[in-house]
C-alpha positions as MATLAB code, in Angstrom:
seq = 'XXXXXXXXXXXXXXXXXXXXXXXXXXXXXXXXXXXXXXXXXXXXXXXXXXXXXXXXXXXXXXXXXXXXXXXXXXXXXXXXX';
ca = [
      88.685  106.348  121.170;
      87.698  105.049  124.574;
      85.019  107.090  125.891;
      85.985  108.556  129.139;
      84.292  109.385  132.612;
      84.654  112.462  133.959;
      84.605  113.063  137.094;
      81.876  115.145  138.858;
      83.147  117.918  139.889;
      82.814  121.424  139.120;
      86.811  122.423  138.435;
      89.483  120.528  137.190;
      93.571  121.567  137.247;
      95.518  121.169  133.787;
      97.222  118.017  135.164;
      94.079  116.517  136.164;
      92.926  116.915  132.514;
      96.170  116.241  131.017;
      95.328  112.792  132.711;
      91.876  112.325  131.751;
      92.405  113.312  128.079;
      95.979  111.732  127.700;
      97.251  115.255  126.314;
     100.042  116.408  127.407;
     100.094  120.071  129.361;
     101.378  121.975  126.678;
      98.548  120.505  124.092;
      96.058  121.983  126.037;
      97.986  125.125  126.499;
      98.562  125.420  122.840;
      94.936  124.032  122.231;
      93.513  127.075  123.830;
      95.230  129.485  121.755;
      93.951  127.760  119.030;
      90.003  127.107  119.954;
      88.330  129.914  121.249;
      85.569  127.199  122.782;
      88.557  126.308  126.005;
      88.800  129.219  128.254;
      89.893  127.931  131.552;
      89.540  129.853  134.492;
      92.181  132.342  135.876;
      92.388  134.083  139.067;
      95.307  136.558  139.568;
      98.780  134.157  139.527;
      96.440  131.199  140.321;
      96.745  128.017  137.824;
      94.147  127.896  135.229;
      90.841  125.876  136.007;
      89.071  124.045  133.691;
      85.189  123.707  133.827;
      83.758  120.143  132.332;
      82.256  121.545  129.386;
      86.385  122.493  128.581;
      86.781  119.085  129.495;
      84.152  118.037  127.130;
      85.568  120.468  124.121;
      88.988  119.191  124.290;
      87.961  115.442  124.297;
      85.819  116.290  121.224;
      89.424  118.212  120.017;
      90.900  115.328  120.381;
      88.589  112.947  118.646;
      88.262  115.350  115.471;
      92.470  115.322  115.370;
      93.147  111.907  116.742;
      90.534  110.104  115.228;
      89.000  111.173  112.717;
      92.272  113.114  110.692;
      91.022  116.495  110.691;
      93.294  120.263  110.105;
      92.858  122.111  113.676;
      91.317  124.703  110.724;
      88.985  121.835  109.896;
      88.137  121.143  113.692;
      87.458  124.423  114.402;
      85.275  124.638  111.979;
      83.382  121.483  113.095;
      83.023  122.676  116.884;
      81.653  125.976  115.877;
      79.152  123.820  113.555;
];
């Protein structure tokens, strides 16, 4: 996997990391159902904001998955490692 820049910035929207991870929306949705370690922001009815280190967590997701051929019980695992 390419490794990615991520912008500096302190929030990002779910499309914005939809883009930077090349995940679709409902991945990351599902993802943090799944992995404790994403917990977006969420004000009231506002849309959930992501901090970088979610950023960070679901590009390491992805890797473990993607790359590397691991369960989401075996990647969970390895992130709380």
């Amino acid at each position: 996997m390419d490794s990615v820049i991520i912008p500096n910035k302190q929030y990002f929207k779910i499309g914005e990391v939809s883009t930077l991870t090349e995940l679709e929306t409902y991945v990351l949705r599902y993802w943090e159902t799944e992995f404790k370690s994403i917990r977006p922001v969420r004000m009231g009815s506002n849309p959930r904001l992501y901090r970088r280190k979610d950023v960070e967590t679901i590009l390491e997701i992805k890797k473990l998955l993607y790359d590397e051929g691991f369960t989401i019980a075996g990647a969970k695992k390895k992130i709380l490692q």
